[in-house]
PDB file of C-alpha atoms in Angstrom:
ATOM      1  CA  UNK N   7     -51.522 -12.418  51.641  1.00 52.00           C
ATOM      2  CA  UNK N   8     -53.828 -14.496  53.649  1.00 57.00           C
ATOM      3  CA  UNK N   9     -53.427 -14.955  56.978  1.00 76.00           C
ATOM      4  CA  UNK N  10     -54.260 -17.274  60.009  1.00 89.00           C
ATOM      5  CA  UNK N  11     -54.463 -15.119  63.178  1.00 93.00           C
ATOM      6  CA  UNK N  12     -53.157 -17.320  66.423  1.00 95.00           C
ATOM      7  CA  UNK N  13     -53.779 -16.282  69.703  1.00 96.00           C
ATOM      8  CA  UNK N  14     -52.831 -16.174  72.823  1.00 96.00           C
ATOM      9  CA  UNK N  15     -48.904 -15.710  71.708  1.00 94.00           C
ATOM     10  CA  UNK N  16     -47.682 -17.022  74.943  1.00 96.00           C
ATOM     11  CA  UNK N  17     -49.823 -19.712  77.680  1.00 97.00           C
ATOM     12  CA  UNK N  18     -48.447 -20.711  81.778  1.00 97.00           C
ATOM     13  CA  UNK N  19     -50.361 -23.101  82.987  1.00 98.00           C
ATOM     14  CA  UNK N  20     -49.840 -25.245  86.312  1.00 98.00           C
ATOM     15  CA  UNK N  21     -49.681 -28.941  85.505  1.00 98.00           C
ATOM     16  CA  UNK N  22     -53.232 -30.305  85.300  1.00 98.00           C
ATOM     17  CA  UNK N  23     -54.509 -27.137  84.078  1.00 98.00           C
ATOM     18  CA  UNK N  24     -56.700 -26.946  80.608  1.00 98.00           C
ATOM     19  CA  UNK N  25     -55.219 -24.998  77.821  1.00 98.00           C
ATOM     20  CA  UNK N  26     -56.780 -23.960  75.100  1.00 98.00           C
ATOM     21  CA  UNK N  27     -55.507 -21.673  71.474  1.00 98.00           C
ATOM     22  CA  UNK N  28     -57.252 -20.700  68.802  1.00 98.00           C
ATOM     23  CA  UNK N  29     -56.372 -19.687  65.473  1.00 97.00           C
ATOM     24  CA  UNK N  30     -59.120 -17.230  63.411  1.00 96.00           C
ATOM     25  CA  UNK N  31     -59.589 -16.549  59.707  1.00 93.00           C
ATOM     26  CA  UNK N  32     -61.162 -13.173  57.821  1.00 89.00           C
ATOM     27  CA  UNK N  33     -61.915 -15.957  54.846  1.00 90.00           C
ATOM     28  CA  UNK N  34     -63.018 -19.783  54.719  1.00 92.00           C
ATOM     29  CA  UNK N  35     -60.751 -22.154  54.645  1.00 92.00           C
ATOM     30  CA  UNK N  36     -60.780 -25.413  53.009  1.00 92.00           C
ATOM     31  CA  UNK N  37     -58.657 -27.069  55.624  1.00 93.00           C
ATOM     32  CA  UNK N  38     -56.659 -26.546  58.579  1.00 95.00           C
ATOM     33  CA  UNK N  39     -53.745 -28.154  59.844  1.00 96.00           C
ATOM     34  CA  UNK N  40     -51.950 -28.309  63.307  1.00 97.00           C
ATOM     35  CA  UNK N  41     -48.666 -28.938  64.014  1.00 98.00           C
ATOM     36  CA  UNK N  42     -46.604 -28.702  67.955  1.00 98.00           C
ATOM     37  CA  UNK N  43     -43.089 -27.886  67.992  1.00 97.00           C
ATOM     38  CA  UNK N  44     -41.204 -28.958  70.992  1.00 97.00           C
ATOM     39  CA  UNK N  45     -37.994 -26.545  72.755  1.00 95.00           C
ATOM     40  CA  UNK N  46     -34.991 -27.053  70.235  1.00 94.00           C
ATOM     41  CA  UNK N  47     -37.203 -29.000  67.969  1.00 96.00           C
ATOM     42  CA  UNK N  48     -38.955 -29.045  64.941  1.00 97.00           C
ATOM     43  CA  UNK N  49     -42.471 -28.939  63.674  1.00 97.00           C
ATOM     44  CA  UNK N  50     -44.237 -31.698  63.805  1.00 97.00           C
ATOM     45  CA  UNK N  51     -47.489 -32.489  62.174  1.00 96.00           C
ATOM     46  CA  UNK N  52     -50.714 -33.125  64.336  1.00 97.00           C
ATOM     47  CA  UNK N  53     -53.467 -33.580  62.528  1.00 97.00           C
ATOM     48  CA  UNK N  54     -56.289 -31.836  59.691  1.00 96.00           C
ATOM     49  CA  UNK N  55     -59.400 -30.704  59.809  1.00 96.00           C
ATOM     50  CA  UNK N  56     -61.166 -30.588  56.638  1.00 95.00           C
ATOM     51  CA  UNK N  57     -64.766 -30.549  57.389  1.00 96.00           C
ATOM     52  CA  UNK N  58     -67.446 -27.708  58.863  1.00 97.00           C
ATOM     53  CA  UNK N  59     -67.990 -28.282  62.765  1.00 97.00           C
ATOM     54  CA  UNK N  60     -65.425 -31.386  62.721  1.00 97.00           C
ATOM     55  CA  UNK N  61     -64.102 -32.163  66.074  1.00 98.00           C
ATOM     56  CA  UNK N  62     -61.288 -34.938  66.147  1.00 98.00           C
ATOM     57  CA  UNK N  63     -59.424 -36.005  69.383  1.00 98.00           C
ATOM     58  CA  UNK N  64     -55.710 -37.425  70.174  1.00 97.00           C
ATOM     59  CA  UNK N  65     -56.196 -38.412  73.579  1.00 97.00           C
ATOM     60  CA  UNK N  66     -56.178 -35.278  75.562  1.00 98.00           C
ATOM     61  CA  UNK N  67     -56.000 -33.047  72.944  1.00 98.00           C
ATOM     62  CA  UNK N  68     -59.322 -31.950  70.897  1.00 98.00           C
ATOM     63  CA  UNK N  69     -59.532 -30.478  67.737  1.00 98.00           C
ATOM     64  CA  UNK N  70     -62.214 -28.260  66.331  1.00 98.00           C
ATOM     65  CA  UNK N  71     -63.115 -26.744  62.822  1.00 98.00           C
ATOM     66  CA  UNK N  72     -65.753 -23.797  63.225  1.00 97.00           C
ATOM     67  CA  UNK N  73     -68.622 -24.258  60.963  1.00 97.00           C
ATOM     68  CA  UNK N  74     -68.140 -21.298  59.238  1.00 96.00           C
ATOM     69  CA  UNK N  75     -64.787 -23.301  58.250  1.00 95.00           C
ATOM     70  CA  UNK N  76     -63.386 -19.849  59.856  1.00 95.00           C
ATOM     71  CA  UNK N  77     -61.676 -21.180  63.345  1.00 96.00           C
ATOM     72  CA  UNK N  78     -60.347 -23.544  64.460  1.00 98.00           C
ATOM     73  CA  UNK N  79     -59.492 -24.237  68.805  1.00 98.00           C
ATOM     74  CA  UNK N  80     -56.767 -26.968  69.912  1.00 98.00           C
ATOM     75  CA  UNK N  81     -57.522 -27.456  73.712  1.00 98.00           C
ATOM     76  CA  UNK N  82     -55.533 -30.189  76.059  1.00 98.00           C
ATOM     77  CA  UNK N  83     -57.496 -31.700  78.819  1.00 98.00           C
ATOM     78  CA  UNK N  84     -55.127 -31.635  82.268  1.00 98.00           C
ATOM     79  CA  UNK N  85     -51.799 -30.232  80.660  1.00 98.00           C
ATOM     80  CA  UNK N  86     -48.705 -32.815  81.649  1.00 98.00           C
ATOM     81  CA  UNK N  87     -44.662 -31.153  81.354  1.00 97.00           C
ATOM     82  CA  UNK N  88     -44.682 -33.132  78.354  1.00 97.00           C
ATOM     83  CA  UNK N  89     -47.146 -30.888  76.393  1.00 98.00           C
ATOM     84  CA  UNK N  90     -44.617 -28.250  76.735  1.00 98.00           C
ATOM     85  CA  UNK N  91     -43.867 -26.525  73.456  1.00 97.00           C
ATOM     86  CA  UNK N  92     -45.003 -24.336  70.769  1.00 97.00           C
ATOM     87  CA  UNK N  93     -48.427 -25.104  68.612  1.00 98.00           C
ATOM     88  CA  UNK N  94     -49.037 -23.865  65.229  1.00 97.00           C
ATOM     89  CA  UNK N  95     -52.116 -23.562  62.992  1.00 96.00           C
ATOM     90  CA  UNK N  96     -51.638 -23.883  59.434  1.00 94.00           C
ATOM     91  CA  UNK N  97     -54.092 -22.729  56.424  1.00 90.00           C
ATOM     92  CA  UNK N  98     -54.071 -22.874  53.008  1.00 86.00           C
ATOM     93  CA  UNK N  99     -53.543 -19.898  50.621  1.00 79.00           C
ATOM     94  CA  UNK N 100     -54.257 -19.099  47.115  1.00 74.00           C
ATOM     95  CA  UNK N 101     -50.916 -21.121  46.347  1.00 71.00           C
ATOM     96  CA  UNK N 102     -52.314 -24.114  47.905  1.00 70.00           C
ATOM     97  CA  UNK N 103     -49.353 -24.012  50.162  1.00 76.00           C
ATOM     98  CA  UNK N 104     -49.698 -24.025  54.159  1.00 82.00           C
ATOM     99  CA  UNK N 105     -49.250 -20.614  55.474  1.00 86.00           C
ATOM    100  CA  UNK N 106     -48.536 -20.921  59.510  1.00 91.00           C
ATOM    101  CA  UNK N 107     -50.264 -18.903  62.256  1.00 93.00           C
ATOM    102  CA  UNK N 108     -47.864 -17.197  64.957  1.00 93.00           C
ATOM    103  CA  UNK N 109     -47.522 -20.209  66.853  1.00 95.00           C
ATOM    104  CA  UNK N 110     -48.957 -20.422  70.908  1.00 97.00           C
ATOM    105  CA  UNK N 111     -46.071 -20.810  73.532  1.00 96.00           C
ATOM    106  CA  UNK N 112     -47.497 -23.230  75.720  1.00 98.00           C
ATOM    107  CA  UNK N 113     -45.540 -23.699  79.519  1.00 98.00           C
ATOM    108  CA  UNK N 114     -46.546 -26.122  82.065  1.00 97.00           C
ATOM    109  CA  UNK N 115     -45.286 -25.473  85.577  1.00 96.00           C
ATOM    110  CA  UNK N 116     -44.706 -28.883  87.141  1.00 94.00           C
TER     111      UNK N 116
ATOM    112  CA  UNK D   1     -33.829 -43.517  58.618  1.00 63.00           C
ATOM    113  CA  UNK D   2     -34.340 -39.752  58.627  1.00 71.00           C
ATOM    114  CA  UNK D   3     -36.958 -38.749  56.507  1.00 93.00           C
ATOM    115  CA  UNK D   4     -36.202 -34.756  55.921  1.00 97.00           C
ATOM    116  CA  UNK D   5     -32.074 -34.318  56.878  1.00 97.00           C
ATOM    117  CA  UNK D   6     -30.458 -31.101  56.611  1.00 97.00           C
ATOM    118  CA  UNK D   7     -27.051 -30.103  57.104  1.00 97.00           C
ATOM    119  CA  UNK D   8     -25.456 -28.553  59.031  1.00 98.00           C
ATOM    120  CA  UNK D   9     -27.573 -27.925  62.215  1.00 97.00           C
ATOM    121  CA  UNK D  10     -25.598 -25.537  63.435  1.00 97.00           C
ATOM    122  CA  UNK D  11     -23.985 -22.445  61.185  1.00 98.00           C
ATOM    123  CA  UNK D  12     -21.987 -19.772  63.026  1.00 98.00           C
ATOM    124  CA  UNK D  13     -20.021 -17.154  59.921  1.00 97.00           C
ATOM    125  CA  UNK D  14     -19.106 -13.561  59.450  1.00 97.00           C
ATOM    126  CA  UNK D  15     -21.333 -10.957  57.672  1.00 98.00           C
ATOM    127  CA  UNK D  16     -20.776 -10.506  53.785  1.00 98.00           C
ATOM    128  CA  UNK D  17     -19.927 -14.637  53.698  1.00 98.00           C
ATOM    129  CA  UNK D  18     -21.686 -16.736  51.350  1.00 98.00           C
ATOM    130  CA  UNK D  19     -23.240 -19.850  52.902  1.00 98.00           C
ATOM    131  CA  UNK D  20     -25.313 -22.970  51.624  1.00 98.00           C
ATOM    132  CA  UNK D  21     -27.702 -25.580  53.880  1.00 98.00           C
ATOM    133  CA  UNK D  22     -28.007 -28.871  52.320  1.00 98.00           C
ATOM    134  CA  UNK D  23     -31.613 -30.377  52.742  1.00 98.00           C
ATOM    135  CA  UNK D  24     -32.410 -34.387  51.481  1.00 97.00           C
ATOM    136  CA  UNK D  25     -35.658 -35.863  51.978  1.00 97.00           C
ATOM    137  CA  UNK D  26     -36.071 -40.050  51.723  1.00 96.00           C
ATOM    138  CA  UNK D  27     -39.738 -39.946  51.521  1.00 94.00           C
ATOM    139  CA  UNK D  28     -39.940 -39.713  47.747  1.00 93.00           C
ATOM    140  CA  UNK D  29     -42.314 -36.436  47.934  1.00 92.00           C
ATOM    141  CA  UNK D  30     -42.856 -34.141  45.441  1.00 89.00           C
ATOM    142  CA  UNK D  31     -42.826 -31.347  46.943  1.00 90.00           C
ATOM    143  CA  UNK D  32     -39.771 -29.259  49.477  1.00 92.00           C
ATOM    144  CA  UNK D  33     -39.832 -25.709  50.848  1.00 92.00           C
ATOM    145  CA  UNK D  34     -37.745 -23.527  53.212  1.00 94.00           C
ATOM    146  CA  UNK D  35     -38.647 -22.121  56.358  1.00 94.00           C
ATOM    147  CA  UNK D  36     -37.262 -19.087  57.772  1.00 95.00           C
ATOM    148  CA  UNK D  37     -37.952 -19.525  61.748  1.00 96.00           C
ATOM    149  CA  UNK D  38     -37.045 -15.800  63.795  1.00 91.00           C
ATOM    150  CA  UNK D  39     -36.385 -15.428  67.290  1.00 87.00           C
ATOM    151  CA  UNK D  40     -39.962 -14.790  67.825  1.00 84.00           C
ATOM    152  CA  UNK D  41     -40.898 -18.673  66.322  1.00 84.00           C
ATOM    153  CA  UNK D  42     -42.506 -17.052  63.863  1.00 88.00           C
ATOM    154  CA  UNK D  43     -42.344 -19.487  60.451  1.00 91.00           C
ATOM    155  CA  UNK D  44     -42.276 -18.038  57.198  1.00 90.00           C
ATOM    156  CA  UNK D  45     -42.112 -19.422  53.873  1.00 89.00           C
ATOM    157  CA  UNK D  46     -39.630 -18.908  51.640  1.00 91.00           C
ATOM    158  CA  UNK D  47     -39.580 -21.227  49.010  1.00 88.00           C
ATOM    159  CA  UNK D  48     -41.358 -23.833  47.490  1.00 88.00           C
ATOM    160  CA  UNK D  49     -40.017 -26.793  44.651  1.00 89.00           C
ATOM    161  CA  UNK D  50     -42.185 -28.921  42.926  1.00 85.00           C
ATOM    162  CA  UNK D  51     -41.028 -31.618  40.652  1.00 74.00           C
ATOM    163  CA  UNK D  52     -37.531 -29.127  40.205  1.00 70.00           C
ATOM    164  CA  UNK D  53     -40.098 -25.921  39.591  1.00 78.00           C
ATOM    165  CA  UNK D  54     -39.834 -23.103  41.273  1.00 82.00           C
ATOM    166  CA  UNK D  55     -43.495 -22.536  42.609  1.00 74.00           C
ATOM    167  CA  UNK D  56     -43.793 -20.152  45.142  1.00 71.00           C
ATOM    168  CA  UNK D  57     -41.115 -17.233  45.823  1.00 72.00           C
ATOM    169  CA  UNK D  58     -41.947 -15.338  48.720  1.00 71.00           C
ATOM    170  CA  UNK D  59     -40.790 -11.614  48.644  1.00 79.00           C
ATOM    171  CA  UNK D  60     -37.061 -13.079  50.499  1.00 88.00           C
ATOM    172  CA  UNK D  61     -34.243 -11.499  49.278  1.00 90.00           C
ATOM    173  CA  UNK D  62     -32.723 -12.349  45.908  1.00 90.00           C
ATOM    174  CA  UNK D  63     -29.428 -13.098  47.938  1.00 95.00           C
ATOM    175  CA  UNK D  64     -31.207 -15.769  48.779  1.00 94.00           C
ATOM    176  CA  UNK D  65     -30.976 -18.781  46.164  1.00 93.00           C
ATOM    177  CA  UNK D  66     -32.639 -22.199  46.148  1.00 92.00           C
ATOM    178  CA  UNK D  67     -31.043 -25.174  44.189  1.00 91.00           C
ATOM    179  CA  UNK D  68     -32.548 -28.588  43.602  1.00 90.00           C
ATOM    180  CA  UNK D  69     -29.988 -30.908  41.876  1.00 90.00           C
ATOM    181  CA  UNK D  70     -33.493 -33.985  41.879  1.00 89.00           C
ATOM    182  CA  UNK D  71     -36.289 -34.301  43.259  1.00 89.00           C
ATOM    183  CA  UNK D  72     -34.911 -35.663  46.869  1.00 94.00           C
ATOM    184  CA  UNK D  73     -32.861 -32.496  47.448  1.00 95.00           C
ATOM    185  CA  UNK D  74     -33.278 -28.713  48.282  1.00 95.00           C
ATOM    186  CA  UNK D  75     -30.605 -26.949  48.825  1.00 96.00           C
ATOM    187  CA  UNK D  76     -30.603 -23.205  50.299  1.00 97.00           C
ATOM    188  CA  UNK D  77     -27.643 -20.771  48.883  1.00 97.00           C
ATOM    189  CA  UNK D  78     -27.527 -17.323  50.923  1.00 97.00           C
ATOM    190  CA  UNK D  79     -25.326 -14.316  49.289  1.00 97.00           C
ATOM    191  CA  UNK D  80     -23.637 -12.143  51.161  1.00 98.00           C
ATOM    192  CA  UNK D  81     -24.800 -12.899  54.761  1.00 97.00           C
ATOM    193  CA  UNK D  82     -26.215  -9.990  56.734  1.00 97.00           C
ATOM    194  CA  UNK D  83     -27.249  -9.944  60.951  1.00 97.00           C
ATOM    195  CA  UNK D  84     -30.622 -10.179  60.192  1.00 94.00           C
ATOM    196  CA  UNK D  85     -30.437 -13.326  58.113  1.00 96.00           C
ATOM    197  CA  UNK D  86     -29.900 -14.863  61.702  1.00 97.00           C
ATOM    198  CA  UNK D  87     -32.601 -17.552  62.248  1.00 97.00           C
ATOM    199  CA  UNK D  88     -33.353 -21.356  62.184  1.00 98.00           C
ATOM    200  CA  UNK D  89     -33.994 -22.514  58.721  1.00 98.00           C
ATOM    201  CA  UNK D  90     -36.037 -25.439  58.560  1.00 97.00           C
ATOM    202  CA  UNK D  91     -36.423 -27.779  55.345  1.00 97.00           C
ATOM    203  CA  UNK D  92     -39.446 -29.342  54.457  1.00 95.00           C
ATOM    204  CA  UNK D  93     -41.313 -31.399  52.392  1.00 94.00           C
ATOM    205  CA  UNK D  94     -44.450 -32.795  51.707  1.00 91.00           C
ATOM    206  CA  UNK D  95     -46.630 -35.828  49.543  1.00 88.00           C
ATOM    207  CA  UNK D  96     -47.678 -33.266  46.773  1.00 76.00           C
ATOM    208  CA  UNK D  97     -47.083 -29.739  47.591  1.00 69.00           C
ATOM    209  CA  UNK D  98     -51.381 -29.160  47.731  1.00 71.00           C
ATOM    210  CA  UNK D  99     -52.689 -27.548  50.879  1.00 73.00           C
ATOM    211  CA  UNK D 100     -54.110 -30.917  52.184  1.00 77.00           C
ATOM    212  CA  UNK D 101     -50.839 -33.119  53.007  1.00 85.00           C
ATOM    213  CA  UNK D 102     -48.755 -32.718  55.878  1.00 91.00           C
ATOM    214  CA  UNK D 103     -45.593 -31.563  55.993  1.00 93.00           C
ATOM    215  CA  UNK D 104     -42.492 -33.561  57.257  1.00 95.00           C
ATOM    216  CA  UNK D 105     -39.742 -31.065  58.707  1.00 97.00           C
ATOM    217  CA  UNK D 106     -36.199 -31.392  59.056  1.00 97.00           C
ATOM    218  CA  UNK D 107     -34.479 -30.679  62.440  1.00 97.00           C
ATOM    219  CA  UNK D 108     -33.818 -27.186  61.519  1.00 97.00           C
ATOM    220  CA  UNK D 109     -30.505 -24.992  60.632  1.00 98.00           C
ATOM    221  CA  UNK D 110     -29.684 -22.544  63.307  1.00 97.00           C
ATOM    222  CA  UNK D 111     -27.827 -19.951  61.782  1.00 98.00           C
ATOM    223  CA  UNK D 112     -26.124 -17.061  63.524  1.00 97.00           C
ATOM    224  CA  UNK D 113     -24.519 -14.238  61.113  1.00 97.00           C
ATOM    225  CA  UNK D 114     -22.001 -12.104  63.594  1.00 97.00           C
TER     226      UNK D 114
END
């Protein structure tokens, strides 16, 4: 079935580092979703692109949609401890349900 | 109030047991599924209910059973527990099941099958 492809799997970053993970596509996609899950926690919805070349921010983190509709990058400006946790990508399939990428571990070493 | 609750959070039983997680959502969506979270935080999709129809079933196991009494509850019925089914199950629902609403998770099921 279709798949979003998420790399990298795992990210250690010293606090006030950039991070950056991207999630890739072999087919368009009519939307893309992102979601962070915190240790012990549960996913939690971010926010959805929809539109080619869309960029959308939440503070320190920005959002893009490739505009081939293809990719899509979350990057966070100066990671803090509290960014800890893991970040998913989410696309649609042919069921019009969200499938979920592999998810990006992200660590921040105080 | 909690909008997606799932009981219990925490499942510890013997292989070869049957098991059920209860899942109730207060948002008044249409749509519920069940995640299968491994060790690796990979989530899967299992299932999918919309308006008490069965819409997606992922190739899980058939020991694997979802029951929806209404609309506001999906409940997950597991057969004959084996090691692998270890995992955190996570309920789910969302405004009308298409691929453009979010999805509101429950705090998750961690199940351990010794």
């Amino acid at each position: 079935g279709q798949q979003v492809m998420q790399i990298p799997q795992y990210q250690h970053v010293q606090e006030g580092e950039d991070f950056t993970t991207y999630c890739n596509s072999s087919t368009t996609l009519s939307n893309i979703q992102w979601y962070k899950q915190r240790p012990g926690g549960h996913p939690v919805f971010l926010i959805q692109l929809v539109k080619s070349g869309e960029v959308k921010k939440q503070k320190r983190l920005t959002f893009q949609f490739g505009e081939a509709k293809k990719n899509s990058s979350l990057h966070i400006t100066a990671t803090q401890t509290t960014d800890v946790g893991t970040y998913f990508c989410a696309g649609p399939t042919n069921n019009n349900d969200m499938r979920f990428g592999a998810g990006t571990r992200l660590t921040v070493k105080p | 109030d909690t909008a997606v609750s799932q009981t219990p959070k925490y499942l510890v039983t013997q292989m070869g047991n049957d098991k059920s997680i209860k899942c109730e959502q207060n948002l008044g969506h249409d749509t519920m599924y069940w995640y299968k979270q491994d060790s690796k935080k990979f989530l899967k999709i299992m299932f999918s209910y919309n308006n008490k129809e069965l819409i997606i079933n992922e190739t899980v196991p058939n020991r694997f059973s979802p029951k929806s009494p209404d609309k506001a509850h999906l409940n997950l019925h597991i057969n004959s527990l084996e090691l692998g089914d270890s995992a955190v199950y996570f309920c789910a629902s969302s405004q009308d099941g298409g691929a453009y609403t979010e999805a509101f998770f429950g705090q998750g099921t961690r199940l351990t099958v010794v």
